[in-house]
Coordinates of C-alpha atoms in Angstrom, one line a residue:
M1 CA 17.9 -3.7 15.2
E2 CA 15.4 -0.9 16.1
K3 CA 12.3 -1.3 18.2
F4 CA 9.5 0.8 19.7
I5 CA 9.1 1.1 23.4
V6 CA 5.4 2.0 24.1
K7 CA 3.8 3.0 27.3
G8 CA 0.1 2.3 26.9
E9 CA -3.3 3.6 28.1
V10 CA -2.6 7.2 26.9
Q11 CA -5.4 8.9 25.0
L12 CA -4.4 10.3 21.6
C13 CA -5.6 13.8 21.0
G14 CA -4.9 16.5 18.4
N15 CA -4.3 16.7 14.6
V16 CA -2.2 14.5 12.4
R17 CA -1.4 15.0 8.7
V18 CA -1.4 12.0 6.5
S19 CA 1.6 11.5 4.1
G20 CA 1.5 10.8 0.4
A21 CA 0.4 7.3 -0.5
K22 CA 3.1 4.7 -0.7
N23 CA 0.8 2.6 -3.0
A24 CA 0.4 5.5 -5.4
T25 CA 4.0 6.7 -5.3
L26 CA 5.6 3.4 -6.3
P27 CA 3.8 2.9 -9.6
I28 CA 4.2 6.7 -10.3
M29 CA 7.9 6.4 -9.9
A30 CA 7.9 3.4 -12.3
A31 CA 5.8 5.4 -14.8
T32 CA 8.5 8.0 -15.2
L33 CA 10.5 5.4 -17.0
L34 CA 8.1 5.6 -19.9
C35 CA 9.8 8.7 -21.3
S36 CA 13.1 10.6 -21.2
G37 CA 13.6 13.7 -19.1
V38 CA 12.9 15.1 -15.6
S39 CA 9.6 14.4 -13.9
I40 CA 8.8 16.1 -10.6
I41 CA 6.8 14.3 -8.0
H42 CA 5.5 16.1 -4.8
D43 CA 4.5 14.7 -1.4
V44 CA 6.7 11.6 -1.7
P45 CA 7.0 10.0 1.7
Y46 CA 10.3 8.9 3.3
L47 CA 9.8 5.1 3.4
R48 CA 12.0 2.0 3.0
D49 CA 10.0 0.9 0.0
I50 CA 10.4 4.3 -1.7
Q51 CA 14.1 4.1 -1.1
A52 CA 14.2 0.6 -2.5
M53 CA 12.5 1.8 -5.7
Q54 CA 14.8 4.7 -5.9
D55 CA 17.8 2.3 -5.7
I56 CA 16.4 0.3 -8.6
L57 CA 15.8 3.3 -10.8
T58 CA 19.3 4.7 -10.0
L59 CA 20.9 1.4 -10.8
I60 CA 19.4 1.3 -14.3
G61 CA 20.5 4.8 -15.1
A62 CA 18.0 7.3 -13.6
K63 CA 19.3 10.3 -11.6
I64 CA 17.1 11.1 -8.6
S65 CA 17.3 13.9 -6.1
R66 CA 15.0 15.0 -3.3
Q67 CA 14.1 18.4 -1.9
G68 CA 12.1 17.6 1.2
H69 CA 9.1 15.6 0.0
T70 CA 9.6 16.6 -3.7
M71 CA 11.4 14.0 -5.8
L72 CA 13.0 14.8 -9.2
I73 CA 13.5 11.8 -11.4
D74 CA 15.7 12.2 -14.5
T75 CA 15.3 9.2 -16.8
T76 CA 17.4 10.6 -19.7
N77 CA 20.2 8.1 -19.3
V78 CA 18.1 5.0 -18.5
S79 CA 19.3 2.3 -20.8
K80 CA 19.0 -1.0 -19.0
A81 CA 15.8 -3.1 -19.2
E82 CA 17.0 -5.6 -16.6
I83 CA 16.5 -5.4 -12.9
P84 CA 19.1 -7.0 -10.6
E85 CA 17.7 -10.0 -8.7
H86 CA 18.6 -8.8 -5.2
L87 CA 16.7 -5.5 -5.7
M88 CA 13.6 -7.3 -7.1
R89 CA 13.5 -9.6 -4.1
E90 CA 13.5 -6.6 -1.7
M91 CA 9.9 -5.6 -2.4
R92 CA 6.8 -6.7 -4.2
A93 CA 6.2 -3.4 -6.0
S94 CA 9.3 -3.9 -8.2
V95 CA 7.0 -5.8 -10.5
F96 CA 5.6 -2.4 -11.6
L97 CA 8.7 -1.9 -13.6
M98 CA 7.8 -4.5 -16.2
G99 CA 5.1 -2.4 -17.9
P100 CA 7.0 0.8 -18.3
L101 CA 10.3 -0.8 -19.3
L102 CA 8.5 -3.0 -21.9
G103 CA 6.7 0.1 -23.2
R104 CA 9.8 2.2 -23.6
F105 CA 12.4 -0.4 -24.6
R106 CA 10.2 -3.2 -25.9
K107 CA 12.0 -5.7 -23.7
V108 CA 12.4 -6.3 -20.0
R109 CA 14.0 -9.0 -17.8
V110 CA 13.3 -9.3 -14.1
S111 CA 13.4 -12.0 -11.4
Y112 CA 10.3 -12.8 -9.3
P113 CA 9.6 -10.0 -6.8
G114 CA 9.7 -10.2 -3.1
G115 CA 7.9 -8.3 -0.3
C116 CA 5.9 -9.2 2.7
A117 CA 5.2 -12.9 3.2
I118 CA 1.4 -12.5 3.5
G119 CA 0.6 -15.3 1.1
P120 CA 0.9 -16.1 -2.6
R121 CA 0.6 -13.1 -4.9
P122 CA 1.2 -14.7 -8.3
I123 CA 2.1 -12.4 -11.2
N124 CA 0.3 -14.5 -13.8
L125 CA -2.2 -11.6 -14.3
H126 CA 0.6 -9.2 -15.1
I127 CA 2.0 -11.7 -17.6
K128 CA -1.4 -12.3 -19.2
A129 CA -1.9 -8.6 -19.6
L130 CA 1.4 -8.0 -21.3
E131 CA 0.8 -10.9 -23.6
K132 CA -2.6 -9.5 -24.6
I133 CA -0.9 -6.3 -25.8
G134 CA 1.7 -8.1 -27.9
A135 CA 4.5 -9.2 -25.7
K136 CA 6.1 -12.6 -25.8
V137 CA 6.8 -13.7 -22.2
D138 CA 9.2 -16.4 -21.2
E139 CA 9.6 -17.7 -17.6
S140 CA 12.6 -19.8 -16.8
F141 CA 15.3 -20.2 -14.0
G142 CA 13.5 -17.8 -11.7
F143 CA 13.4 -14.9 -14.3
I144 CA 10.7 -13.4 -16.4
E145 CA 11.6 -12.0 -19.9
A146 CA 9.2 -10.1 -22.0
E147 CA 9.9 -8.8 -25.5
A148 CA 7.9 -7.2 -28.3
A149 CA 8.9 -5.9 -31.7
E150 CA 5.7 -3.9 -31.5
L151 CA 3.1 -3.5 -28.8
T152 CA -0.5 -3.4 -30.0
G153 CA -3.8 -2.7 -28.4
G154 CA -5.8 -5.6 -27.1
E155 CA -8.5 -6.8 -24.8
V156 CA -7.4 -7.6 -21.3
N157 CA -9.9 -9.4 -19.1
F158 CA -8.8 -10.1 -15.5
D159 CA -10.1 -13.1 -13.6
F160 CA -9.5 -11.0 -10.4
P161 CA -9.3 -7.2 -10.2
S162 CA -5.5 -7.0 -9.4
V163 CA -4.3 -3.5 -8.6
G164 CA -0.7 -4.2 -9.7
A165 CA -1.7 -6.0 -12.9
T166 CA -4.1 -3.2 -13.8
E167 CA -1.4 -0.6 -13.3
N168 CA 1.2 -2.5 -15.2
A169 CA -1.2 -3.0 -18.2
M170 CA -2.0 0.7 -18.2
M171 CA 1.7 1.7 -18.3
A172 CA 2.6 -0.7 -21.1
A173 CA -0.4 0.0 -23.2
A174 CA 0.1 3.8 -23.0
L175 CA 2.8 3.4 -25.7
A176 CA 1.1 0.6 -27.7
K177 CA -0.4 1.0 -31.1
G178 CA -4.2 1.0 -31.1
T179 CA -6.6 0.8 -28.2
T180 CA -6.4 -1.4 -25.1
I181 CA -9.5 -2.2 -23.0
I182 CA -9.0 -3.6 -19.5
R183 CA -12.1 -5.3 -18.1
N184 CA -12.6 -6.3 -14.5
A185 CA -10.0 -3.7 -13.7
A186 CA -9.2 -2.8 -10.1
R187 CA -10.9 0.3 -8.9
E188 CA -8.6 1.6 -6.2
P189 CA -8.0 5.3 -5.9
E190 CA -4.3 4.8 -6.5
I191 CA -5.1 3.6 -10.1
T192 CA -6.9 6.9 -10.7
D193 CA -3.8 8.7 -9.4
L194 CA -1.6 6.8 -11.9
Q195 CA -4.0 7.6 -14.7
S196 CA -3.7 11.3 -13.8
I197 CA 0.0 11.5 -14.1
L198 CA 0.1 9.3 -17.3
N199 CA -2.4 11.7 -18.9
K200 CA -0.2 14.7 -17.8
M201 CA 2.6 12.9 -19.7
G202 CA 0.5 12.8 -22.8
A203 CA -1.2 9.4 -22.5
R204 CA -4.9 9.0 -23.4
I205 CA -6.5 6.9 -20.7
S206 CA -10.0 7.0 -19.3
G207 CA -12.1 4.9 -16.9
A208 CA -9.8 4.6 -13.9
G209 CA -11.9 4.1 -10.8
T210 CA -14.4 1.9 -12.8
D211 CA -14.1 -1.7 -13.8
T212 CA -13.4 -0.8 -17.4
I213 CA -10.3 1.2 -18.5
R214 CA -9.6 2.4 -22.0
I215 CA -6.1 3.2 -23.2
D216 CA -5.6 4.8 -26.6
G217 CA -1.9 4.3 -27.3
V218 CA 0.3 7.3 -28.2
A219 CA 3.7 7.4 -29.9
K220 CA 5.5 9.3 -27.2
L221 CA 5.2 10.6 -23.7
T222 CA 6.9 13.5 -22.0
P223 CA 7.9 14.2 -18.3
A224 CA 5.3 15.7 -16.0
E225 CA 4.8 17.3 -12.5
H226 CA 2.4 15.6 -10.1
T227 CA 1.4 15.6 -6.5
V228 CA 0.8 12.1 -5.0
M229 CA -2.6 11.4 -3.4
C230 CA -2.9 11.0 0.3
D231 CA -2.4 7.6 2.0
R232 CA -5.8 6.2 2.8
I233 CA -4.2 3.2 4.6
E234 CA -2.2 5.5 6.9
A235 CA -5.3 7.6 7.5
G236 CA -7.3 4.5 8.4
T237 CA -4.6 3.4 10.8
F238 CA -4.7 6.7 12.7
L239 CA -8.5 6.7 12.8
M240 CA -8.3 3.2 14.5
A241 CA -5.5 4.4 16.8
S242 CA -7.8 7.2 18.1
V243 CA -10.7 4.8 18.7
M244 CA -8.5 2.2 20.4
T245 CA -7.0 4.7 22.8
R246 CA -10.4 6.4 23.5
G247 CA -8.9 9.5 22.0
D248 CA -10.1 12.5 19.9
V249 CA -8.1 12.9 16.8
V250 CA -8.5 14.9 13.5
V251 CA -6.9 13.1 10.6
E252 CA -6.0 15.7 7.9
N253 CA -5.0 15.7 4.3
I254 CA -7.3 12.9 3.3
I255 CA -10.1 12.2 0.9
P256 CA -13.0 11.0 3.1
E257 CA -14.8 9.2 0.4
H258 CA -11.8 6.8 0.0
L259 CA -12.5 5.7 3.5
F260 CA -16.2 5.2 3.6
S261 CA -15.9 1.4 4.0
V262 CA -13.7 2.0 7.0
T263 CA -15.6 4.9 8.7
D264 CA -18.8 3.0 8.3
K265 CA -17.4 0.1 10.3
L266 CA -15.9 2.4 12.9
Q267 CA -19.3 4.0 13.4
E268 CA -20.7 0.5 13.8
I269 CA -18.1 -0.3 16.4
G270 CA -19.1 2.8 18.3
A271 CA -17.0 5.7 17.1
Q272 CA -18.3 9.2 16.7
I273 CA -17.2 10.7 13.3
V274 CA -17.4 14.2 11.9
T275 CA -16.3 14.4 8.2
G276 CA -15.0 17.6 6.5
K277 CA -13.8 18.3 3.0
D278 CA -10.3 16.9 3.6
Y279 CA -10.4 15.6 7.2
V280 CA -12.2 13.3 9.6
R281 CA -12.5 13.9 13.3
I282 CA -13.0 10.7 15.3
K283 CA -13.8 10.0 19.0
A284 CA -14.6 6.6 20.6
G285 CA -17.8 5.7 22.4
E286 CA -18.5 2.3 23.9
L287 CA -16.9 -0.3 21.6
R288 CA -18.8 -3.3 20.4
G289 CA -18.0 -6.2 18.2
V290 CA -18.4 -6.1 14.4
D291 CA -18.3 -8.5 11.4
I292 CA -15.9 -7.5 8.6
K293 CA -14.9 -9.1 5.3
T294 CA -12.0 -7.7 3.3
L295 CA -12.8 -7.0 -0.4
P296 CA -11.3 -5.2 -3.4
Y297 CA -12.1 -1.4 -3.4
P298 CA -14.6 0.0 -2.6
G299 CA -14.9 -2.8 0.0
F300 CA -13.0 -3.0 3.3
P301 CA -9.2 -2.9 2.5
T302 CA -7.1 -5.9 3.3
D303 CA -4.3 -3.5 4.3
L304 CA -6.4 -2.3 7.2
Q305 CA -7.6 -5.8 8.4
A306 CA -4.7 -6.1 10.8
P307 CA -5.2 -2.8 12.7
M308 CA -8.9 -3.4 12.7
L309 CA -8.4 -6.8 14.3
S310 CA -6.3 -5.1 17.0
L311 CA -9.1 -2.7 17.6
V312 CA -11.9 -5.3 18.1
T313 CA -9.8 -7.2 20.6
I314 CA -11.0 -4.7 23.2
A315 CA -14.6 -4.3 21.9
K316 CA -17.5 -5.9 23.8
G317 CA -18.9 -9.1 22.4
T318 CA -17.6 -11.2 19.5
S319 CA -16.2 -10.0 16.2
I320 CA -15.6 -12.0 13.0
I321 CA -13.1 -10.9 10.4
T322 CA -12.8 -12.8 7.1
E323 CA -9.7 -12.2 4.9
T324 CA -10.6 -12.9 1.3
I325 CA -7.5 -11.3 -0.4
F326 CA -4.4 -12.9 1.1
E327 CA -4.3 -16.2 2.9
N328 CA -1.5 -15.6 5.3
R329 CA -2.6 -12.3 6.8
F330 CA -3.2 -13.3 10.4
K331 CA 0.4 -13.5 11.5
H332 CA -0.2 -10.8 14.1
V333 CA -2.7 -13.0 15.9
D334 CA 0.0 -14.9 17.9
E335 CA 1.5 -11.6 19.0
L336 CA -1.8 -10.1 20.0
T337 CA -2.5 -13.3 22.0
R338 CA 0.7 -12.6 24.0
M339 CA -0.9 -9.3 25.0
G340 CA -4.1 -11.0 26.3
A341 CA -6.3 -11.0 23.2
K342 CA -8.8 -13.9 22.7
I343 CA -8.6 -14.9 19.0
K344 CA -9.3 -18.1 17.2
V345 CA -8.4 -18.5 13.6
E346 CA -10.2 -20.9 11.3
G347 CA -8.9 -20.8 7.8
R348 CA -9.3 -17.3 6.5
T349 CA -11.6 -16.2 9.3
A350 CA -10.6 -14.9 12.7
I351 CA -13.1 -15.0 15.6
I352 CA -12.3 -12.4 18.3
R353 CA -13.9 -12.3 21.7
G354 CA -13.4 -8.9 23.2
V355 CA -11.5 -8.5 26.5
P356 CA -11.6 -5.4 28.8
S357 CA -8.0 -4.6 28.1
L358 CA -4.7 -5.8 26.7
T359 CA -1.5 -6.0 28.6
G360 CA 2.0 -4.9 27.6
A361 CA 4.4 -7.5 26.1
I362 CA 7.4 -8.0 23.9
V363 CA 6.2 -8.6 20.4
A364 CA 7.7 -8.6 16.9
A365 CA 6.2 -7.2 13.7
P366 CA 5.9 -10.1 11.2
D367 CA 5.1 -7.8 8.2
L368 CA 4.1 -4.2 7.5
R369 CA 0.4 -4.0 8.3
A370 CA 0.7 -6.5 11.2
G371 CA 3.4 -4.2 12.6
S372 CA 1.0 -1.3 12.6
A373 CA -1.6 -3.5 14.4
L374 CA 0.9 -4.3 17.2
V375 CA 1.7 -0.6 17.6
L376 CA -2.0 0.2 18.0
A377 CA -2.3 -2.7 20.5
A378 CA 0.6 -1.4 22.5
L379 CA -0.9 2.1 22.6
A380 CA -4.0 0.8 24.3
A381 CA -2.5 -1.9 26.5
K382 CA -1.8 -1.7 30.2
G383 CA 1.9 -1.3 31.0
T384 CA 4.8 -1.1 28.6
S385 CA 5.3 -3.0 25.4
E386 CA 8.2 -3.5 23.1
V387 CA 7.5 -3.8 19.3
E388 CA 10.5 -5.4 17.6
Q389 CA 11.4 -5.6 13.8
V390 CA 10.0 -2.1 13.2
Y391 CA 11.8 -2.1 9.8
H392 CA 8.7 -3.7 8.5
I393 CA 6.6 -0.8 9.7
D394 CA 9.1 1.7 8.1
R395 CA 8.2 0.2 4.7
G396 CA 4.8 1.9 4.8
Y397 CA 4.5 4.5 7.6
E398 CA 6.6 7.7 7.6
N399 CA 7.8 8.7 11.0
I400 CA 4.9 6.9 12.7
E401 CA 6.4 7.3 16.2
K402 CA 6.8 11.1 15.7
K403 CA 3.3 11.5 14.5
L404 CA 2.0 9.5 17.4
Q405 CA 4.2 11.5 19.8
A406 CA 2.6 14.7 18.5
L407 CA -0.8 13.2 19.5
G408 CA 0.4 12.5 23.0
A409 CA 1.6 8.9 22.7
Q410 CA 4.5 7.7 24.9
I411 CA 6.4 5.9 22.2
V412 CA 10.1 6.0 21.4
R413 CA 12.4 4.3 18.9
V414 CA 15.5 2.7 20.3
T415 CA 18.3 0.6 19.0
G416 CA 19.0 -2.7 20.6

């Protein structure tokens, strides 16, 4: 098992380039299944979740090669519409395969997906969407089977703006007859990125980024070439790392408007921010407590709740963080407490009383974003920390220790 050894109290300084977005890459990889041929995807990060999706696509017949951060996906020989259970259980994003496989083959069989244990993430919204466009869905013995002699346009009204369900519906409806309208659609930038590649493939989709998306079905799609958007969650993590270490960091290859909810809160905490066309420079001032509630985009992202909680542990005064998206997303609290943080959790709310500093400790990453929060805490803590179970972190951060080393951090990856 690998772990990070981190010597804290080192200011981060310099420039760091953000990788392509994991949460955009995964549905884009799935979307290539909608047609036969070779699609070319640029700025694909090297992540455990990307490799897991690659393994699934390869197993059902795709041929995939990589040239650096460019991925070539040949779906010519894809013939299976069933995903092995052990691969579905490896990550939550495997659910994205339902829409494109149903769209192309008119049938799909998958088991319930896995992923981080951060609370229930029911796929009822995915199933509802597929049924609205003509699929017959059967759930039994831990499997989901969907089939349709013909997919037809329909009205999809979500009770909650689910990102995954919105993307699944977009992909399936792209090859349906007629027009599909998705209402109360998720508005995340990753959905706009998926719309972009689908339209390059010949789809007729509009409205991504708003709460109403229109898909006019087409008879056929063709392969496309696309560059993945930058990872706003990685960007936010580095912004918080700079503030937490009292550093001076320029985070590059980002779209600043995607981070307004984050940079506004960082300024409220006491950070000094300069925004450019594709970068943000951030320095820390005197840190003070803040109140935050996670919300669907454009609200404060749930994926940055954990690193933000780490940050406010050393801010003066009291902070209150309310998690509205996932109910089990405070698993990092016990580990931060081992480092001297003062945190009390009441239901979905964490009350944090700032302390002057954290102290090094041996901690374990319980999930992806909690793991990044512990790395940030270790960077700011007195003494040396060990962060175990870093395979969780590798699911969503490409070479995080190398990027931090380039900013001056004393962090190494070791086996043992």
